[in-house]
Amino acid sequence: MSSRAASAIEHARRSVMNYVGGRFVASARRFPNIHPVDGSVYSDVCEADRALVDEAVESARRALQGPWGRTSVEERQRLLRRISEIMDRRFEDFLAAEVADTGKPAKLARSLDVPRGAANFRAFADLLPSYPLECFEQATEDGAGALNYAVRRPVGVVGVICPWNLPLLLLTWKTAPALACGNTVVAKPSEETPGTAALLAEVMHEAQLPPGVFNVINGFGEGSAGEWLATHPGIDAITFTGESETGSRIMRAAAANVKALSFELGGKNAAVIFADADFEKAVAGTARSTFMNCGQVCLCSERVYVQRPTFERFVEAMREKAEQLVLGRPFEATTTTGPLISAQHRDKVLSYYALARGEGAEIVTGGGVPEFGDERDRGFFIEPTILTGLANGARCMQEEIFGPVCHITPFDEEEEAVALANDSRYGLAAALWTRDLSRAHRVARRLEAGIVWVNTWFLRDLRTPFGGMKLSGFGREGGRHSLDFFSEHTNICIKL
Ligand code: NAD
Ligand code: 6OD
C-alpha cells in the first residue's frame, strides 16, 4: 500500500464531526461507524442533538441572507469548479472513507463513486450559464401585447437527506445543484456512512465557502437529526433519497410547513431480455445490473424476464456469473463483491431468501451466508443468489430486497413482457435487451419507469432527468430538472 493510501485510511479513522456554521463540531454523544467487511468499529461519529440541528438551520439562513445570497452565476461556477478540483486532489481520502463506510470494492469506488462526486460539481458548474430564462410574448386586446419572463432565486435552506448505498455520489448529486442555484444546505448523511460527508465538509472549508452555506449534521432518522431536519420550520425544501416508506414519513412531516420535496425512492426494477438480444452482452449486463455494489443500487434489476427460447441458457449463464463473483476485502485486486452494509440489512435480505423458499422458489445458486474462516466471518457478506419459479404476485417479486439477488421468469410475447414488467408498485428503472430497434423504441416507452436503459445499464448523462414514478418517488433530478427544483421562479408580466 502506498504511503498516500495509508495516510488516507488513517484520516478516515478519525472521529467524524458535524460541520455547522463553518466550524467542525464534536459532541459528547457518539455512535460507532462499523466497517461492514469485518464488523469492527472503524471510527466514532459525533451525533448532533436538536440544538445543533437548529444551529445548522439558523446558520444556513444567515448565510443565505448574507453575501452568499447575492453571488453571481460566475462566482458560484468558479466555486463549484474549485470544489471539484479539491475533491480530485483528495481522491485517495474519499476512496478510503467510502470503502471504510461501505466495504465496497475499492475498484468500484475508484471508477464510480469518487469520480462521480467531483463530476457532479463540474456538471452543474458547466450547466449554470446556459440555464435559459423562460420568456413568452403574449397578445392582448389592445394590440400592444405583453411580455412574460420568469426570473429565478434560490429556494432557500435545503435539507439534503441521503442513504448509505452510494453516499458520496448521492450527497454531491444533490448538494452541487443546490449550491449552483445559490441555496444553502444542511445535509444529513446516513448514520451508516458518515465518512465522505465529513470529508466534503473539509473540502468546502478549504474552498472557503462562506460559513453556514454548507452544513453537515450526523444522526439517525426517527427521533434524531433526520426527523428534526424534516420537521424544521426553517427548512424550505427537502431532497431525499432512500426507502419509499421513509419518504412517505418525511412527506407527512414536511406537510405541516408545506416544504418543496424531491424524492428518489426504492425500486423493484425489471430487466427484459428478448431472444434476439446479443446473448453474451445481455448476460454480462444483467449480471452487472443484479450484483453491482452487492445489489445495493436502487437501479439494480431484481426481476429479470427472459424470452422463452433463451430462458434455460440464460439462467445457466447467470448462475455461472454469480458463482464467479469473488467476495472479498475491498483492496484485494480479485474482489468483485463486498458485504452488505450492516448485520440488520443482511438479516432483512436473508429473510427474503427464506421467504422465497417458503413461496416455492427454486434457488438456482446462493441463498446463504459464505464462510471464510477469517475476520470476514464477522462482516456482513451474503451469497449472490438467483431464483426462479415464483409467480409475479409473490412477495419476493413485489417487495424491494436490496441485495445481490434476482428472480428470472420466462415470457413468450412482447405484450406479456410489458405487462409483467409493469406489474409493480415501483417504477424507477428498467433495462431492455434487444437488437430490434423498433421493438426497443416501442417497448421502452411503454415501461412504467422513470429511466429505461436499452442494451446497457446505469449509463449516466448528468443532463438527463433522473427519478421514478409510483412508489419510486416524484420529481426529477439531473440537468435543468435539478436547477428547476432548487430555484424559486417568479413570472414577471409586463404590459407593453
Ligand atoms: P432509509 O430510508 O432507511 O434512510 C435514508 C436516510 O433517511 C438516512 O439518512 C436516514 O437516517 C434518514 N431517515 C430515516 N428515517 C427518517 C425520518 N423519519 N425522517 C427523516 N430522515 C429519516 O434508506 P437506506 O436504507 O439508507 O437506503 C436504501 C434505500 O434507498 C433503498 O430503498 C433504495 O432503493 C433507496 N435508494 C433510492 C435511490 C433512488 O435514486 N431512487 C438511490 C439510492 C437508494
Ligand atoms: O446516478 C445518479 O445520479 C443517481 N442518482 C444514482 C442513484 C442510484 C441509486 O442507488
Tab-separated table of N, CA, C and O in Angstrom, residues 335-401:
chain	number	residue	atom	x	y	z
A	335	THR	N	-11.172	-8.984	-5.790
A	335	THR	CA	-12.513	-8.812	-5.208
A	335	THR	C	-13.468	-8.155	-6.206
A	335	THR	O	-13.151	-7.120	-6.785
A	336	THR	N	-14.622	-8.773	-6.369
A	336	THR	CA	-15.649	-8.154	-7.211
A	336	THR	C	-16.826	-7.668	-6.371
A	336	THR	O	-17.597	-6.819	-6.800
A	337	THR	N	-16.977	-8.253	-5.170
A	337	THR	CA	-18.201	-8.036	-4.405
A	337	THR	C	-17.879	-7.885	-2.930
A	337	THR	O	-17.134	-8.701	-2.366
A	338	GLY	N	-18.451	-6.858	-2.334
A	338	GLY	CA	-18.240	-6.627	-0.906
A	338	GLY	C	-19.397	-7.179	-0.096
A	338	GLY	O	-20.243	-7.932	-0.601
A	339	PRO	N	-19.453	-6.796	1.151
A	339	PRO	CA	-20.547	-7.235	2.018
A	339	PRO	C	-21.773	-6.337	1.861
A	339	PRO	O	-21.716	-5.314	1.190
A	340	LEU	N	-22.848	-6.722	2.516
A	340	LEU	CA	-23.973	-5.797	2.676
A	340	LEU	C	-23.572	-4.751	3.714
A	340	LEU	O	-22.558	-4.877	4.387
A	341	ILE	N	-24.399	-3.740	3.882
A	341	ILE	CA	-23.988	-2.593	4.700
A	341	ILE	C	-23.965	-2.901	6.194
A	341	ILE	O	-23.150	-2.341	6.922
A	342	SER	N	-24.864	-3.777	6.667
A	342	SER	CA	-24.969	-3.961	8.123
A	342	SER	C	-25.543	-5.340	8.430
A	342	SER	O	-26.133	-5.997	7.556
A	343	ALA	N	-25.398	-5.729	9.695
A	343	ALA	CA	-25.974	-7.011	10.134
A	343	ALA	C	-27.490	-6.968	9.966
A	343	ALA	O	-28.113	-7.936	9.507
A	344	GLN	N	-28.061	-5.814	10.302
A	344	GLN	CA	-29.521	-5.678	10.217
A	344	GLN	C	-30.004	-5.824	8.765
A	344	GLN	O	-30.998	-6.501	8.494
A	345	HIS	N	-29.258	-5.200	7.843
A	345	HIS	CA	-29.680	-5.300	6.444
A	345	HIS	C	-29.484	-6.736	5.942
A	345	HIS	O	-30.306	-7.254	5.173
A	346	ARG	N	-28.397	-7.393	6.390
A	346	ARG	CA	-28.223	-8.788	5.963
A	346	ARG	C	-29.372	-9.647	6.479
A	346	ARG	O	-29.875	-10.509	5.763
A	347	ASP	N	-29.801	-9.409	7.722
A	347	ASP	CA	-30.943	-10.181	8.246
A	347	ASP	C	-32.170	-9.983	7.356
A	347	ASP	O	-32.918	-10.919	7.090
A	348	LYS	N	-32.345	-8.733	6.914
A	348	LYS	CA	-33.508	-8.457	6.057
A	348	LYS	C	-33.400	-9.248	4.737
A	348	LYS	O	-34.359	-9.898	4.308
A	349	VAL	N	-32.224	-9.194	4.114
A	349	VAL	CA	-32.069	-9.894	2.828
A	349	VAL	C	-32.219	-11.407	3.037
A	349	VAL	O	-32.882	-12.098	2.252
A	350	LEU	N	-31.625	-11.908	4.128
A	350	LEU	CA	-31.754	-13.350	4.406
A	350	LEU	C	-33.220	-13.733	4.640
A	350	LEU	O	-33.646	-14.830	4.277
A	351	SER	N	-33.979	-12.823	5.242
A	351	SER	CA	-35.390	-13.146	5.483
A	351	SER	C	-36.122	-13.289	4.142
A	351	SER	O	-37.050	-14.074	4.012
A	352	TYR	N	-35.651	-12.544	3.115
A	352	TYR	CA	-36.259	-12.711	1.781
A	352	TYR	C	-35.798	-14.014	1.127
A	352	TYR	O	-36.556	-14.639	0.387
A	353	TYR	N	-34.561	-14.418	1.386
A	353	TYR	CA	-34.118	-15.713	0.845
A	353	TYR	C	-35.014	-16.822	1.443
A	353	TYR	O	-35.434	-17.743	0.746
A	354	ALA	N	-35.301	-16.696	2.753
A	354	ALA	CA	-36.151	-17.714	3.410
A	354	ALA	C	-37.579	-17.632	2.871
A	354	ALA	O	-38.226	-18.663	2.601
A	355	LEU	N	-38.041	-16.388	2.693
A	355	LEU	CA	-39.403	-16.209	2.174
A	355	LEU	C	-39.510	-16.812	0.771
A	355	LEU	O	-40.514	-17.463	0.432
A	356	ALA	N	-38.488	-16.610	-0.047
A	356	ALA	CA	-38.508	-17.148	-1.415
A	356	ALA	C	-38.682	-18.669	-1.367
A	356	ALA	O	-39.493	-19.239	-2.103
A	357	ARG	N	-37.926	-19.312	-0.470
A	357	ARG	CA	-38.084	-20.771	-0.318
A	357	ARG	C	-39.528	-21.083	0.062
A	357	ARG	O	-40.159	-21.963	-0.505
A	358	GLY	N	-40.040	-20.327	1.048
A	358	GLY	CA	-41.402	-20.560	1.527
A	358	GLY	C	-42.431	-20.327	0.427
A	358	GLY	O	-43.476	-20.986	0.403
A	359	GLU	N	-42.132	-19.412	-0.474
A	359	GLU	CA	-43.081	-19.124	-1.558
A	359	GLU	C	-42.935	-20.117	-2.713
A	359	GLU	O	-43.639	-20.010	-3.713
A	360	GLY	N	-41.978	-21.044	-2.584
A	360	GLY	CA	-41.842	-22.117	-3.578
A	360	GLY	C	-40.816	-21.841	-4.660
A	360	GLY	O	-40.824	-22.493	-5.713
A	361	ALA	N	-39.877	-20.904	-4.421
A	361	ALA	CA	-38.858	-20.611	-5.443
A	361	ALA	C	-37.834	-21.733	-5.525
A	361	ALA	O	-37.566	-22.412	-4.529
A	362	GLU	N	-37.260	-21.870	-6.716
A	362	GLU	CA	-36.070	-22.729	-6.819
A	362	GLU	C	-34.855	-21.816	-6.653
A	362	GLU	O	-34.762	-20.753	-7.278
A	363	ILE	N	-33.938	-22.234	-5.756
A	363	ILE	CA	-32.713	-21.442	-5.575
A	363	ILE	C	-31.693	-22.005	-6.562
A	363	ILE	O	-31.143	-23.094	-6.352
A	364	VAL	N	-31.430	-21.287	-7.616
A	364	VAL	CA	-30.508	-21.776	-8.652
A	364	VAL	C	-29.083	-21.756	-8.122
A	364	VAL	O	-28.292	-22.659	-8.373
A	365	THR	N	-28.768	-20.718	-7.372
A	365	THR	CA	-27.461	-20.655	-6.711
A	365	THR	C	-27.567	-19.690	-5.526
A	365	THR	O	-28.433	-18.819	-5.515
A	366	GLY	N	-26.703	-19.876	-4.557
A	366	GLY	CA	-26.654	-18.954	-3.414
A	366	GLY	C	-27.696	-19.292	-2.363
A	366	GLY	O	-27.991	-20.448	-2.110
A	367	GLY	N	-28.208	-18.249	-1.737
A	367	GLY	CA	-29.281	-18.443	-0.747
A	367	GLY	C	-28.791	-18.454	0.689
A	367	GLY	O	-29.581	-18.617	1.610
A	368	GLY	N	-27.485	-18.264	0.905
A	368	GLY	CA	-26.995	-18.342	2.286
A	368	GLY	C	-25.903	-17.324	2.564
A	368	GLY	O	-25.773	-16.308	1.884
A	369	VAL	N	-25.111	-17.672	3.571
A	369	VAL	CA	-24.017	-16.795	4.011
A	369	VAL	C	-22.709	-17.555	3.781
A	369	VAL	O	-22.604	-18.719	4.166
A	370	PRO	N	-21.727	-16.926	3.142
A	370	PRO	CA	-20.464	-17.644	2.899
A	370	PRO	C	-19.648	-17.782	4.183
A	370	PRO	O	-19.808	-16.983	5.105
A	371	GLU	N	-18.798	-18.794	4.213
A	371	GLU	CA	-17.877	-18.923	5.357
A	371	GLU	C	-16.461	-18.790	4.840
A	371	GLU	O	-16.083	-19.426	3.866
A	372	PHE	N	-15.668	-17.943	5.516
A	372	PHE	CA	-14.308	-17.679	5.051
A	372	PHE	C	-13.248	-18.278	5.979
A	372	PHE	O	-12.120	-18.487	5.594
A	373	GLY	N	-13.618	-18.453	7.250
A	373	GLY	CA	-12.622	-18.905	8.218
A	373	GLY	C	-11.657	-17.802	8.613
A	373	GLY	O	-10.527	-18.070	9.047
A	374	ASP	N	-12.040	-16.545	8.409
A	374	ASP	CA	-11.193	-15.425	8.850
A	374	ASP	C	-12.079	-14.282	9.321
A	374	ASP	O	-13.274	-14.485	9.571
A	375	GLU	N	-11.495	-13.070	9.429
A	375	GLU	CA	-12.228	-11.933	10.022
A	375	GLU	C	-13.501	-11.569	9.250
A	375	GLU	O	-14.420	-10.963	9.795
A	376	ARG	N	-13.569	-11.989	7.972
A	376	ARG	CA	-14.752	-11.654	7.177
A	376	ARG	C	-16.017	-12.347	7.702
A	376	ARG	O	-17.129	-11.921	7.412
A	377	ASP	N	-15.819	-13.412	8.480
A	377	ASP	CA	-16.994	-14.088	9.059
A	377	ASP	C	-17.710	-13.181	10.072
A	377	ASP	O	-18.850	-13.448	10.440
A	378	ARG	N	-17.012	-12.142	10.531
A	378	ARG	CA	-17.686	-11.180	11.438
A	378	ARG	C	-18.310	-10.023	10.652
A	378	ARG	O	-18.939	-9.142	11.212
A	379	GLY	N	-18.095	-10.033	9.351
A	379	GLY	CA	-18.676	-8.993	8.491
A	379	GLY	C	-20.055	-9.416	7.994
A	379	GLY	O	-20.643	-10.371	8.509
A	380	PHE	N	-20.538	-8.701	6.965
A	380	PHE	CA	-21.943	-8.883	6.582
A	380	PHE	C	-22.077	-9.407	5.147
A	380	PHE	O	-22.947	-8.969	4.382
A	381	PHE	N	-21.197	-10.342	4.805
A	381	PHE	CA	-21.231	-10.915	3.460
A	381	PHE	C	-22.460	-11.818	3.293
A	381	PHE	O	-22.973	-12.384	4.271
A	382	ILE	N	-22.876	-11.968	2.061
A	382	ILE	CA	-24.027	-12.823	1.756
A	382	ILE	C	-23.825	-13.387	0.351
A	382	ILE	O	-23.130	-12.765	-0.473
A	383	GLU	N	-24.393	-14.556	0.098
A	383	GLU	CA	-24.163	-15.159	-1.215
A	383	GLU	C	-25.031	-14.519	-2.293
A	383	GLU	O	-26.232	-14.322	-2.095
A	384	PRO	N	-24.421	-14.226	-3.441
A	384	PRO	CA	-25.206	-13.804	-4.606
A	384	PRO	C	-26.174	-14.938	-4.977
A	384	PRO	O	-25.787	-16.109	-4.969
A	385	THR	N	-27.393	-14.556	-5.273
A	385	THR	CA	-28.457	-15.560	-5.344
A	385	THR	C	-29.322	-15.377	-6.582
A	385	THR	O	-29.642	-14.241	-6.953
A	386	ILE	N	-29.680	-16.509	-7.177
A	386	ILE	CA	-30.597	-16.462	-8.324
A	386	ILE	C	-31.783	-17.362	-8.037
A	386	ILE	O	-31.621	-18.506	-7.575
A	387	LEU	N	-32.957	-16.833	-8.284
A	387	LEU	CA	-34.195	-17.558	-8.008
A	387	LEU	C	-34.969	-17.749	-9.310
A	387	LEU	O	-34.882	-16.924	-10.222
A	388	THR	N	-35.736	-18.824	-9.355
A	388	THR	CA	-36.718	-18.991	-10.440
A	388	THR	C	-37.986	-19.578	-9.814
A	388	THR	O	-37.984	-19.975	-8.643
A	389	GLY	N	-39.035	-19.631	-10.602
A	389	GLY	CA	-40.217	-20.403	-10.215
A	389	GLY	C	-41.299	-19.648	-9.467
A	389	GLY	O	-42.312	-20.240	-9.096
A	390	LEU	N	-41.110	-18.348	-9.240
A	390	LEU	CA	-42.139	-17.609	-8.497
A	390	LEU	C	-43.135	-16.950	-9.461
A	390	LEU	O	-42.774	-16.555	-10.577
A	391	ALA	N	-44.367	-16.800	-8.984
A	391	ALA	CA	-45.350	-16.039	-9.748
A	391	ALA	C	-45.092	-14.553	-9.510
A	391	ALA	O	-44.496	-14.179	-8.490
A	392	ASN	N	-45.552	-13.722	-10.431
A	392	ASN	CA	-45.259	-12.291	-10.323
A	392	ASN	C	-45.839	-11.651	-9.060
A	392	ASN	O	-45.327	-10.651	-8.572
A	393	GLY	N	-46.904	-12.272	-8.531
A	393	GLY	CA	-47.545	-11.688	-7.348
A	393	GLY	C	-46.856	-12.052	-6.037
A	393	GLY	O	-47.217	-11.525	-4.979
A	394	ALA	N	-45.859	-12.948	-6.072
A	394	ALA	CA	-45.183	-13.365	-4.833
A	394	ALA	C	-44.550	-12.136	-4.169
A	394	ALA	O	-44.146	-11.188	-4.851
A	395	ARG	N	-44.450	-12.170	-2.850
A	395	ARG	CA	-43.860	-11.014	-2.144
A	395	ARG	C	-42.430	-10.748	-2.599
A	395	ARG	O	-42.017	-9.602	-2.732
A	396	CYS	N	-41.678	-11.832	-2.852
A	396	CYS	CA	-40.283	-11.643	-3.291
A	396	CYS	C	-40.217	-10.982	-4.670
A	396	CYS	O	-39.160	-10.495	-5.074
A	397	MET	N	-41.319	-10.983	-5.395
A	397	MET	CA	-41.358	-10.346	-6.709
A	397	MET	C	-41.891	-8.917	-6.631
A	397	MET	O	-41.832	-8.177	-7.602
A	398	GLN	N	-42.456	-8.576	-5.502
A	398	GLN	CA	-43.104	-7.272	-5.387
A	398	GLN	C	-42.390	-6.331	-4.422
A	398	GLN	O	-42.542	-5.119	-4.520
A	399	GLU	N	-41.633	-6.891	-3.469
A	399	GLU	CA	-41.007	-6.039	-2.452
A	399	GLU	C	-39.524	-5.850	-2.758
A	399	GLU	O	-38.853	-6.800	-3.191
A	400	GLU	N	-39.021	-4.670	-2.493
A	400	GLU	CA	-37.601	-4.401	-2.746
A	400	GLU	C	-36.756	-5.167	-1.725
A	400	GLU	O	-36.974	-5.050	-0.519
A	401	ILE	N	-35.796	-5.952	-2.215
A	401	ILE	CA	-34.934	-6.738	-1.309
A	401	ILE	C	-33.630	-5.975	-1.047
A	401	ILE	O	-33.154	-5.900	0.059
